[in-house]
Amino acid sequence: MSDLEANDLCVRIAGRTILNNVSACFARGKVTAIVGPNGAGKSTLLDCLVHLRTPQSGRVVLGGQDIGRISERQRARQVAYVPQNAEVVWAINGETFVGLGRTPYVGAWGLSRDDRACVSAALSMTDTEEYRHRVISTLSGGERARMMIARALAGQPEWLLADEPLAGLDPGHVLDMGDLFRKLARDRGCGIIVTLHDLGAALRIADRVIVLAQGQIIADAAPIEALTPDVLRQAYGIVTQTLDGANGPVLEVLGRGL
Amino acid sequence: MTDAKRPLLYLCLVSLVAVLAVASMSAGKVWVPWSAWLGSKGDPAWAILFELRLPRTLLAMMIGAALGLTGAALQGYTRNPLADPGMLGVSGMAALGAVTTFYMGSFAAAVWVLPFFAMVGAALGVVMLLLMAGVTSSSITFILAGVVIQTVAGAGVALALNLAPNPWAVTEIVNWLMGAVTDRSFDEVKIAAPGMLAGCLFLLGQGRMLDALTLGENGARTLGVSLVRGRLLLTFGVALAVGSAVAVTGVIGFVGLIVPHLLRPLVGAKPSALLLPSALGGAALTLAADILVRLLPAATEVKLGVAMAAIGGPFFLILLVSMRRKLA
């Protein structure tokens, strides 16, 4: 019953249809990657799943309950969200920033000792302890992206939804982050839903890939079954082939289709 | 700033307020000697101390705290270091309410008439604000609505001056608008205290929302913060605190803008950590300014609001320049 479901979501913004009858059921303990071309509706789908946006029709159900009926605090305890290019206004340091992830738990008196332990754990999981005392605005894009994940993990959520969490990371940290997502899903039963542009990473990291194009789901299956040449030609207009690499299948992009 | 140093900062600020409060009781045209503190009730020095200086000192502390806290809360809410307590239009509407009583000549009827109308003005300002911007609009719309109300209230005050029935009314209005805590009694303290206290408590309770807003409105929402309830509480808090302050002392600017800036380098940028220190800092600054206006060798006492702007402005500028140099 702890599933996160999207049922027939339709979203129109300024007369344009962004999502058209999108339905998907997500299970905890799995990493799901949502891929698709720019403007396909990936971020809008995430917004609906975390209740930042209410779809014109359809509904999102979390643990059998309409997500809009769950209290703000309760929802935030269950679902953590990492947006793309998040704004950070004041010159707060890394520790304070990650501490904000405890907001759904804190009362009027600030962080407790347990809260601080969660912050430290989140920093060590994302290999960001060295940024504890750095001001967030002085971090590079990739460093900040890892801090965003740390902030989300500090809340020990059941669900982690992240928009482009790998954008701006160096290859080493892309691998680390992928491993972290898999570990969180496997060991903690965390449900992870990420949007990705890197199809190779989707192939490696995800248990399941949803391909979104023009507001509709055109494939929803295990990575190797979803990222087929046919689907990718339809979604992106590119020609690809899948090769057998040393560590499993590898996706090669051959060029633009004609 | 580390958490270990925070009690030290509070201790410093509380002692500063205490020292300034004692100074405020003693200093002025008449210096009250220590012996008068234990004097008897009929003693003129005792009367100065407890009937004139005590309410004045209490009022300066209260409005300073209310304005400093409101400034810190609004800067956090708007995520803009230029926000000040006048921003939501509440103080302008309170001033308009008070000015109306001067215009009608009814202010002298009873001690509560002017504050009452000022509070009605503040309440009206809140109603206008919520009608114009609602509770679910973006904070930009909300702030713009506040600025519009402040402008309209300013126009109303100007109109009252323009159409004033006689020159005395004009003088009364202008004098009052400059803001002061001179010649106030315990009546004013009693009128202002409940609203200010309630308003300050509302605002102090908003730390969690203000911190979460560091990540923007969507960030705060996904952290489980209800921005609708937060905005309502913040609006009522500001209205109660600032409305009550303006009602008994007129418009005293700058405290709410400058105090959070002074303290931000000491407590760090986290908005919730700035709330209580800003209240203490506001009390200290207002007390200091009020002591200063009493000691200035001028034939007419310089108004507190005027002194605050005159000293605060250049001081603030120097502070900003030196901070920039440090960063560069």
Coordinates of C-alpha atoms in Angstrom, one line a residue:
Chain A
M1 CA 0.0 0.0 0.0
S2 CA 3.0 2.3 0.2
D3 CA 3.0 2.8 -3.6
L4 CA 3.1 6.1 -5.3
E5 CA 0.7 6.2 -8.2
A6 CA 0.0 8.6 -11.0
N7 CA -3.5 8.0 -12.4
D8 CA -4.4 9.6 -15.7
L9 CA -2.6 12.9 -15.1
C10 CA -3.4 15.7 -17.5
V11 CA -1.7 19.0 -17.2
R12 CA -2.2 22.0 -19.5
I13 CA -0.1 25.2 -19.0
A14 CA -1.0 28.3 -21.0
G15 CA -3.0 26.3 -23.5
R16 CA -0.3 23.7 -24.1
T17 CA -0.8 20.1 -23.1
I18 CA 2.2 19.2 -21.0
L19 CA 1.0 15.8 -19.7
N20 CA -1.6 13.8 -21.5
N21 CA -3.2 10.9 -19.6
V22 CA 0.0 9.8 -17.8
S23 CA -0.4 6.8 -15.5
A24 CA 2.4 5.0 -13.7
C25 CA 2.7 3.1 -10.5
F26 CA 6.0 3.3 -8.6
A27 CA 7.1 0.8 -6.0
R28 CA 9.5 1.4 -3.2
G29 CA 12.9 -0.2 -3.3
K30 CA 13.3 0.5 -7.0
V31 CA 15.2 3.2 -9.0
T32 CA 13.0 4.5 -11.7
A33 CA 14.5 6.8 -14.4
I34 CA 12.3 9.1 -16.4
V35 CA 13.9 10.1 -19.7
G36 CA 12.7 12.1 -22.6
P37 CA 13.5 15.1 -24.8
N38 CA 13.4 18.7 -23.5
G39 CA 9.9 19.8 -22.9
A40 CA 8.5 16.2 -22.8
G41 CA 6.9 16.9 -19.4
K42 CA 9.4 15.1 -17.1
S43 CA 9.7 17.9 -14.5
T44 CA 6.0 18.6 -14.6
L45 CA 5.4 14.9 -13.8
L46 CA 7.7 15.2 -10.8
D47 CA 6.0 18.4 -9.7
C48 CA 2.7 16.5 -9.7
L49 CA 4.1 13.5 -7.9
V50 CA 5.3 15.8 -5.0
H51 CA 2.1 17.9 -5.1
L52 CA 3.8 21.1 -6.2
R53 CA 1.3 21.1 -9.0
T54 CA -2.2 19.9 -9.1
P55 CA -3.1 18.3 -12.4
Q56 CA -6.2 19.5 -14.2
S57 CA -7.5 16.0 -14.2
G58 CA -6.3 12.7 -12.7
R59 CA -4.8 12.3 -9.3
V60 CA -1.7 11.2 -7.4
V61 CA -2.1 8.6 -4.8
L62 CA 0.5 8.0 -2.0
G63 CA 0.0 4.9 0.1
G64 CA -3.6 4.6 -0.9
Q65 CA -4.4 8.2 -0.1
D66 CA -4.9 11.1 -2.4
I67 CA -1.7 13.1 -2.0
G68 CA -3.6 16.4 -1.6
R69 CA -5.3 15.0 1.5
I70 CA -2.1 14.2 3.3
S71 CA -0.9 16.9 5.7
E72 CA 2.0 19.0 4.5
R73 CA 4.3 17.8 7.2
Q74 CA 3.4 14.1 6.7
R75 CA 3.8 14.4 3.0
A76 CA 7.2 16.0 3.4
R77 CA 8.3 13.3 5.8
Q78 CA 7.5 10.7 3.2
V79 CA 8.5 12.4 0.0
A80 CA 11.7 14.4 -0.5
Y81 CA 12.2 16.5 -3.7
V82 CA 15.3 17.8 -5.2
P83 CA 14.5 20.4 -7.9
Q84 CA 16.8 21.4 -10.7
N85 CA 18.7 24.7 -10.2
A86 CA 17.2 25.2 -6.7
E87 CA 17.6 28.7 -5.4
V88 CA 19.4 29.3 -2.1
V89 CA 18.8 32.8 -0.9
W90 CA 20.9 33.6 2.1
A91 CA 24.6 32.8 2.6
I92 CA 24.0 29.8 4.8
N93 CA 26.7 27.1 5.2
G94 CA 26.5 23.5 4.2
E95 CA 25.5 22.2 7.6
T96 CA 22.6 24.6 7.9
F97 CA 21.5 23.9 4.4
V98 CA 21.4 20.2 4.9
G99 CA 19.7 20.8 8.2
L100 CA 16.8 22.3 6.3
G101 CA 16.0 18.8 5.2
R102 CA 14.9 18.1 8.8
T103 CA 12.2 20.8 8.5
P104 CA 9.3 18.3 8.4
Y105 CA 10.5 17.1 11.8
V106 CA 11.6 20.2 13.7
G107 CA 9.4 22.1 16.1
A108 CA 9.9 25.7 17.1
W109 CA 13.1 25.1 18.9
G110 CA 15.4 24.1 16.1
L111 CA 17.3 20.9 15.5
S112 CA 17.5 18.2 18.1
R113 CA 20.5 15.9 18.6
D114 CA 18.8 13.2 16.4
D115 CA 18.3 15.8 13.7
R116 CA 22.0 16.6 13.8
A117 CA 22.9 13.0 13.6
C118 CA 20.7 12.7 10.4
V119 CA 22.5 15.7 8.9
S120 CA 25.9 14.1 9.6
A121 CA 24.8 10.8 8.1
A122 CA 23.4 12.5 5.0
L123 CA 26.7 14.4 4.6
S124 CA 28.8 11.3 4.8
M125 CA 26.5 9.3 2.4
T126 CA 26.9 11.9 -0.3
D127 CA 30.7 12.4 0.4
T128 CA 30.1 16.1 1.2
E129 CA 31.4 16.4 4.7
E130 CA 34.1 18.8 3.5
Y131 CA 31.4 21.3 2.6
R132 CA 29.9 21.4 6.1
H133 CA 31.3 24.8 6.8
R134 CA 31.4 26.2 3.3
V135 CA 28.8 28.8 2.2
I136 CA 26.5 27.2 -0.3
S137 CA 26.8 30.0 -2.9
T138 CA 30.6 29.4 -3.0
L139 CA 30.2 25.7 -4.1
S140 CA 30.4 24.7 -7.7
G141 CA 27.3 23.4 -9.6
G142 CA 28.3 19.7 -9.1
E143 CA 29.2 20.2 -5.4
R144 CA 25.9 21.9 -4.9
A145 CA 24.0 19.2 -6.7
R146 CA 25.4 16.7 -4.2
M147 CA 24.5 18.9 -1.3
M148 CA 20.9 19.0 -2.6
I149 CA 20.8 15.2 -2.4
A150 CA 22.3 15.4 1.1
R151 CA 19.6 17.8 2.1
A152 CA 16.9 15.5 0.8
L153 CA 18.4 12.5 2.5
A154 CA 18.6 14.3 5.9
G155 CA 14.9 13.9 6.1
Q156 CA 15.2 10.1 5.8
P157 CA 12.4 10.0 3.2
E158 CA 10.6 6.9 1.9
W159 CA 10.6 8.5 -1.5
L160 CA 13.3 10.5 -3.2
L161 CA 12.3 12.4 -6.3
A162 CA 15.1 14.3 -8.1
D163 CA 15.1 16.4 -11.2
E164 CA 18.3 15.9 -13.1
P165 CA 20.4 14.9 -10.1
L166 CA 23.4 14.0 -12.2
A167 CA 23.6 17.2 -14.2
G168 CA 26.9 18.9 -13.5
L169 CA 28.5 16.0 -11.8
D170 CA 31.9 14.7 -12.8
P171 CA 32.1 11.1 -14.1
G172 CA 33.4 9.8 -10.8
H173 CA 30.6 11.4 -8.8
V174 CA 28.0 10.2 -11.4
L175 CA 29.1 6.7 -10.6
D176 CA 29.0 7.4 -6.8
M177 CA 25.6 9.0 -7.0
G178 CA 24.3 6.0 -9.1
D179 CA 25.6 3.6 -6.5
L180 CA 24.1 5.7 -3.7
F181 CA 20.7 5.6 -5.4
R182 CA 20.9 1.8 -5.8
K183 CA 22.0 1.4 -2.2
L184 CA 19.2 3.5 -0.8
A185 CA 16.7 1.6 -2.9
R186 CA 18.1 -1.8 -2.0
D187 CA 19.1 -1.3 1.7
R188 CA 16.5 1.1 2.9
G189 CA 13.6 0.3 0.6
C190 CA 13.6 3.9 -0.6
G191 CA 11.6 4.6 -3.8
I192 CA 13.8 6.6 -6.1
I193 CA 12.4 8.5 -9.1
V194 CA 14.9 10.6 -11.1
T195 CA 14.8 12.4 -14.4
L196 CA 17.9 11.9 -16.5
H197 CA 19.3 13.1 -19.8
D198 CA 22.2 10.6 -19.7
L199 CA 20.7 7.5 -21.3
G200 CA 23.9 5.5 -20.5
A201 CA 23.4 6.3 -16.8
A202 CA 19.7 5.4 -17.0
L203 CA 20.7 2.0 -18.4
R204 CA 23.2 1.5 -15.6
I205 CA 21.4 2.8 -12.6
A206 CA 17.7 2.2 -13.1
D207 CA 15.6 -0.8 -12.4
R208 CA 13.0 0.7 -14.7
V209 CA 12.9 3.4 -17.3
I210 CA 9.9 5.5 -18.4
V211 CA 10.3 7.3 -21.7
L212 CA 8.2 10.4 -21.9
A213 CA 7.6 12.2 -25.2
Q214 CA 5.2 15.0 -25.9
G215 CA 3.4 14.5 -22.6
Q216 CA 2.8 10.8 -23.1
I217 CA 4.5 7.6 -21.9
I218 CA 5.8 5.8 -24.9
A219 CA 7.8 3.1 -23.1
D220 CA 7.8 1.8 -19.5
A221 CA 9.9 -1.3 -18.8
A222 CA 13.3 -2.5 -17.7
P223 CA 16.0 -0.3 -19.1
I224 CA 17.2 -2.5 -21.8
E225 CA 13.6 -3.1 -23.0
A226 CA 12.6 0.5 -22.8
L227 CA 15.6 2.1 -24.4
T228 CA 15.2 0.4 -27.7
P229 CA 16.3 2.0 -31.0
D230 CA 12.6 2.3 -32.0
V231 CA 11.6 4.1 -28.8
L232 CA 14.6 6.4 -28.9
R233 CA 14.0 7.3 -32.5
Q234 CA 10.4 8.2 -31.7
A235 CA 11.3 10.1 -28.6
Y236 CA 14.5 12.0 -29.6
G237 CA 14.8 11.5 -33.3
I238 CA 18.1 9.7 -32.9
V239 CA 19.6 6.5 -34.1
T240 CA 21.1 4.2 -31.5
Q241 CA 22.3 0.7 -31.0
T242 CA 22.9 -1.4 -27.9
L243 CA 26.2 -3.2 -27.5
D244 CA 27.5 -5.7 -25.0
G245 CA 30.0 -3.9 -22.9
A246 CA 32.3 -5.4 -20.2
N247 CA 29.8 -4.4 -17.5
G248 CA 26.5 -5.1 -19.2
P249 CA 24.8 -3.4 -22.1
V250 CA 26.1 0.0 -23.5
L251 CA 24.1 2.4 -25.5
E252 CA 25.8 4.0 -28.5
V253 CA 24.3 7.0 -30.2
L254 CA 25.0 6.8 -33.9
G255 CA 23.5 10.1 -35.0
R256 CA 20.3 11.9 -36.0
G257 CA 17.8 9.8 -37.8
L258 CA 16.6 10.8 -41.3
Chain B
M1 CA 28.4 31.7 14.2
T2 CA 28.6 28.4 16.1
D3 CA 25.8 27.4 18.5
A4 CA 28.3 27.5 21.4
K5 CA 28.7 31.3 21.0
R6 CA 25.0 32.0 20.7
P7 CA 24.3 32.2 24.5
L8 CA 27.2 34.7 24.7
L9 CA 25.6 36.9 22.1
Y10 CA 22.3 36.8 23.9
L11 CA 24.0 37.7 27.2
C12 CA 25.8 40.6 25.5
L13 CA 22.6 41.9 24.0
V14 CA 20.5 41.5 27.2
S15 CA 23.2 43.3 29.2
L16 CA 23.4 46.1 26.6
V17 CA 19.6 46.6 26.8
A18 CA 19.7 46.5 30.6
V19 CA 22.5 49.1 30.8
L20 CA 20.8 51.4 28.3
A21 CA 17.5 51.0 30.1
V22 CA 19.1 52.2 33.4
A23 CA 20.9 55.0 31.5
S24 CA 17.5 56.0 29.9
M25 CA 16.0 56.2 33.4
S26 CA 18.8 58.5 34.7
A27 CA 19.7 60.7 31.7
G28 CA 18.0 63.8 30.4
K29 CA 17.5 67.5 31.2
V30 CA 17.4 66.4 34.8
W31 CA 19.9 63.8 35.9
V32 CA 18.3 61.6 38.4
P33 CA 20.7 60.6 41.2
W34 CA 20.9 57.0 42.4
S35 CA 19.4 58.0 45.7
A36 CA 16.1 58.8 44.0
W37 CA 15.6 55.1 43.0
L38 CA 14.8 54.4 46.7
G39 CA 13.1 57.7 47.4
S40 CA 9.5 58.1 48.5
K41 CA 6.5 58.6 46.3
G42 CA 6.0 62.4 46.8
D43 CA 9.6 63.1 45.8
P44 CA 9.9 65.1 42.5
A45 CA 13.0 63.0 41.5
W46 CA 10.9 59.9 42.2
A47 CA 8.1 61.3 40.0
I48 CA 10.5 61.9 37.1
L49 CA 12.0 58.5 37.5
F50 CA 8.8 56.4 37.7
E51 CA 6.1 58.5 36.1
L52 CA 8.0 60.1 33.2
R53 CA 11.1 58.1 32.5
L54 CA 9.9 54.6 33.2
P55 CA 7.0 54.6 30.7
R56 CA 9.3 56.3 28.1
T57 CA 12.0 53.7 28.6
L58 CA 9.5 50.9 28.5
L59 CA 8.0 52.2 25.3
A60 CA 11.4 52.7 23.6
M61 CA 12.3 49.2 24.5
M62 CA 9.0 47.7 23.3
I63 CA 8.7 49.5 20.0
G64 CA 12.4 48.9 19.3
A65 CA 12.0 45.2 19.9
A66 CA 8.8 45.0 17.9
L67 CA 10.3 46.9 14.9
G68 CA 13.6 45.0 15.0
L69 CA 11.8 41.7 15.1
T70 CA 9.4 42.6 12.4
G71 CA 12.2 43.8 10.2
A72 CA 14.1 40.5 10.6
A73 CA 10.9 38.5 10.0
L74 CA 10.0 40.4 6.8
Q75 CA 13.5 40.3 5.4
G76 CA 13.4 36.5 5.9
Y77 CA 9.9 36.2 4.4
T78 CA 10.6 38.3 1.4
R79 CA 14.2 37.0 1.1
N80 CA 15.2 40.6 0.6
P81 CA 17.6 42.4 2.9
L82 CA 15.9 45.7 2.0
A83 CA 12.5 44.8 3.6
D84 CA 11.4 46.9 6.5
P85 CA 8.4 46.9 8.8
G86 CA 6.6 49.5 6.6
M87 CA 6.7 47.1 3.7
L88 CA 3.2 45.6 4.1
G89 CA 1.5 48.9 4.3
V90 CA 0.4 48.3 7.9
S91 CA 2.4 51.2 9.4
G92 CA 1.2 53.6 6.7
M93 CA -2.4 52.6 7.4
A94 CA -1.9 52.9 11.1
A95 CA -0.4 56.4 10.6
L96 CA -3.4 57.3 8.4
G97 CA -5.8 56.2 11.1
A98 CA -4.0 58.3 13.6
V99 CA -3.8 61.3 11.3
T100 CA -7.5 61.1 10.8
T101 CA -8.1 61.9 14.5
F102 CA -5.9 65.0 14.2
Y103 CA -7.8 66.0 11.1
M104 CA -11.1 65.7 12.8
G105 CA -9.8 67.2 16.0
S106 CA -11.0 64.2 18.0
F107 CA -7.6 63.0 19.2
A108 CA -7.8 65.1 22.4
A109 CA -11.1 63.6 23.5
A110 CA -9.4 60.7 25.3
V111 CA -6.0 59.1 25.5
W112 CA -7.3 56.0 23.7
V113 CA -8.8 57.7 20.7
L114 CA -5.7 58.2 18.6
P115 CA -4.2 54.7 19.3
F116 CA -7.6 53.1 18.7
F117 CA -8.0 54.7 15.3
A118 CA -4.4 53.8 14.4
M119 CA -5.1 50.2 15.2
V120 CA -8.3 50.4 13.1
G121 CA -6.1 51.7 10.3
A122 CA -3.7 48.8 10.7
A123 CA -6.5 46.3 10.7
L124 CA -8.0 47.9 7.6
G125 CA -4.5 47.7 6.0
V126 CA -4.4 43.9 6.7
V127 CA -7.9 43.4 5.3
M128 CA -6.9 45.3 2.1
L129 CA -3.7 43.3 1.8
L130 CA -5.4 40.0 2.1
L131 CA -8.2 41.0 -0.3
M132 CA -5.7 42.3 -2.8
A133 CA -3.1 39.6 -2.7
G134 CA -5.0 36.6 -1.0
V135 CA -3.1 34.0 0.8
T136 CA -2.1 31.8 -2.1
S137 CA -0.5 34.2 -4.5
S138 CA 3.3 34.4 -4.9
S139 CA 5.2 36.5 -2.4
I140 CA 6.0 39.0 -5.1
T141 CA 2.3 39.8 -5.6
F142 CA 1.9 40.0 -1.8
I143 CA 4.7 42.5 -1.4
L144 CA 3.6 44.6 -4.3
A145 CA 0.1 44.8 -2.8
G146 CA 1.8 45.9 0.5
V147 CA 3.8 48.6 -1.3
V148 CA 0.6 49.8 -3.1
I149 CA -1.2 50.1 0.3
Q150 CA 1.7 51.9 1.8
T151 CA 1.6 54.4 -1.1
V152 CA -2.1 54.9 -0.9
A153 CA -1.9 55.5 2.9
G154 CA 0.9 58.0 2.3
A155 CA -1.3 59.8 -0.2
G156 CA -4.1 59.8 2.4
V157 CA -1.8 61.4 5.0
A158 CA -0.7 64.0 2.5
L159 CA -4.4 64.7 1.7
A160 CA -5.1 65.2 5.4
L161 CA -2.3 67.7 5.6
N162 CA -3.5 69.3 2.4
L163 CA -7.0 69.7 3.5
A164 CA -6.3 70.4 7.2
P165 CA -8.8 72.7 8.8
N166 CA -6.2 74.9 10.5
P167 CA -2.5 75.3 10.9
W168 CA -2.5 73.7 14.4
A169 CA -3.8 70.4 12.9
V170 CA -1.0 70.5 10.4
T171 CA 1.6 71.0 13.1
E172 CA 0.1 68.3 15.3
I173 CA 0.1 65.8 12.3
V174 CA 3.7 66.6 11.3
N175 CA 4.9 66.4 14.9
W176 CA 3.2 63.1 15.4
L177 CA 4.4 61.6 12.2
M178 CA 8.0 62.2 13.1
G179 CA 7.7 59.7 15.9
A180 CA 8.6 60.1 19.6
V181 CA 8.3 58.5 23.0
T182 CA 8.3 61.8 24.8
D183 CA 5.6 62.6 27.3
R184 CA 4.1 59.2 27.3
S185 CA 2.4 57.7 30.3
F186 CA 1.6 54.2 31.5
D187 CA -1.7 54.5 29.5
E188 CA 0.2 54.3 26.3
V189 CA 2.3 51.4 27.6
K190 CA -1.0 49.5 28.5
I191 CA -2.5 50.3 25.2
A192 CA 0.4 49.1 23.1
A193 CA 1.8 46.2 25.2
P194 CA -0.8 43.4 24.5
G195 CA -0.8 43.9 20.7
M196 CA 3.0 44.1 20.6
L197 CA 3.5 41.0 22.7
A198 CA 1.0 39.0 20.8
G199 CA 2.4 40.2 17.4
C200 CA 6.0 39.4 18.5
L201 CA 5.0 35.9 19.6
F202 CA 3.3 35.3 16.3
L203 CA 6.5 36.4 14.5
L204 CA 8.9 34.4 16.7
G205 CA 6.9 31.3 15.9
Q206 CA 7.6 31.7 12.1
G207 CA 11.3 30.7 12.3
R208 CA 10.7 27.3 10.7
M209 CA 8.9 28.8 7.7
L210 CA 11.4 31.6 7.3
D211 CA 14.3 29.1 7.2
A212 CA 12.5 26.8 4.8
L213 CA 11.9 29.8 2.5
T214 CA 15.7 30.0 2.1
L215 CA 15.0 27.3 -0.6
G216 CA 12.3 29.4 -2.3
E217 CA 8.6 28.9 -2.1
N218 CA 8.5 25.5 -3.8
G219 CA 11.4 24.4 -1.7
A220 CA 9.5 25.4 1.4
R221 CA 6.4 23.6 0.3
T222 CA 8.2 20.4 -0.4
L223 CA 9.7 20.6 3.1
G224 CA 6.2 20.4 4.6
V225 CA 5.7 24.1 5.4
S226 CA 2.2 25.6 4.9
L227 CA 2.8 28.9 3.3
V228 CA -0.8 29.8 3.5
R229 CA -1.0 29.5 7.3
G230 CA 2.5 31.1 7.5
R231 CA 1.5 34.1 5.6
L232 CA -1.6 34.6 7.7
L233 CA 0.3 34.4 10.9
L234 CA 3.0 36.6 9.6
T235 CA 0.5 39.3 8.5
F236 CA -1.3 39.3 11.8
G237 CA 2.0 39.4 13.7
V238 CA 3.3 42.3 11.7
A239 CA -0.1 44.1 12.0
L240 CA -0.3 43.7 15.8
A241 CA 3.3 44.5 16.5
V242 CA 3.7 47.5 14.1
G243 CA 0.1 48.7 14.4
S244 CA 0.5 49.0 18.2
A245 CA 3.9 50.6 17.9
V246 CA 2.8 53.2 15.4
A247 CA -0.4 53.8 17.5
V248 CA 1.5 55.1 20.5
T249 CA 4.7 56.5 19.1
G250 CA 4.1 57.5 15.5
V251 CA 6.3 56.4 12.7
I252 CA 9.9 55.5 13.7
G253 CA 11.8 54.2 10.7
F254 CA 15.1 52.5 10.1
V255 CA 15.2 50.3 13.2
G256 CA 13.6 47.4 11.4
L257 CA 15.9 47.8 8.4
I258 CA 19.2 48.4 10.1
V259 CA 19.1 46.0 13.1
P260 CA 18.9 42.7 11.2
H261 CA 21.8 44.0 9.0
L262 CA 23.9 44.8 12.0
L263 CA 23.3 41.4 13.5
R264 CA 23.5 39.2 10.4
P265 CA 27.3 39.0 10.4
L266 CA 27.2 37.9 14.1
V267 CA 24.5 35.3 14.1
G268 CA 24.8 34.0 10.5
A269 CA 22.4 34.2 7.7
K270 CA 19.8 31.7 8.9
P271 CA 16.6 33.7 9.2
S272 CA 15.3 32.0 12.4
A273 CA 18.5 32.7 14.2
L274 CA 18.1 36.4 13.6
L275 CA 14.7 36.9 15.1
L276 CA 15.3 37.1 18.8
P277 CA 18.7 39.0 18.5
S278 CA 17.0 41.5 16.2
A279 CA 14.3 42.1 18.9
L280 CA 17.0 42.7 21.5
G281 CA 19.1 44.8 19.1
G282 CA 16.1 46.9 18.2
A283 CA 15.4 47.6 21.8
A284 CA 19.0 48.6 22.4
L285 CA 19.2 50.9 19.4
T286 CA 15.9 52.7 20.1
L287 CA 16.9 53.2 23.7
A288 CA 20.3 54.6 22.7
A289 CA 18.7 56.9 20.1
D290 CA 16.1 58.1 22.6
I291 CA 18.8 58.9 25.2
L292 CA 20.8 60.8 22.6
V293 CA 17.8 63.0 21.6
R294 CA 17.4 64.0 25.2
L295 CA 21.0 65.0 25.6
L296 CA 21.3 67.0 22.3
P297 CA 21.6 70.7 23.2
A298 CA 18.7 71.8 21.1
A299 CA 16.0 74.3 22.0
T300 CA 13.3 71.9 20.7
E301 CA 13.9 68.2 21.4
V302 CA 14.8 66.4 18.2
K303 CA 12.2 63.8 17.5
L304 CA 13.3 60.1 17.9
G305 CA 12.2 59.2 14.4
V306 CA 14.2 62.1 12.9
A307 CA 17.3 61.3 15.0
M308 CA 17.1 57.6 14.1
A309 CA 17.1 58.4 10.4
A310 CA 19.8 61.1 10.7
I311 CA 22.2 59.0 12.6
G312 CA 21.2 55.6 11.2
G313 CA 21.5 56.6 7.6
P314 CA 25.2 57.5 7.5
F315 CA 26.1 54.8 10.0
F316 CA 24.4 52.2 7.9
L317 CA 26.3 53.4 4.8
I318 CA 29.6 53.2 6.6
L319 CA 28.8 49.7 7.7
L320 CA 27.9 48.6 4.2
V321 CA 31.0 50.1 2.7
S322 CA 33.3 48.5 5.3
M323 CA 31.5 45.1 4.8
R324 CA 32.0 45.4 1.0
R325 CA 35.7 46.1 1.5
K326 CA 36.0 43.0 3.7
L327 CA 34.4 40.9 1.0
A328 CA 36.4 42.3 -1.9

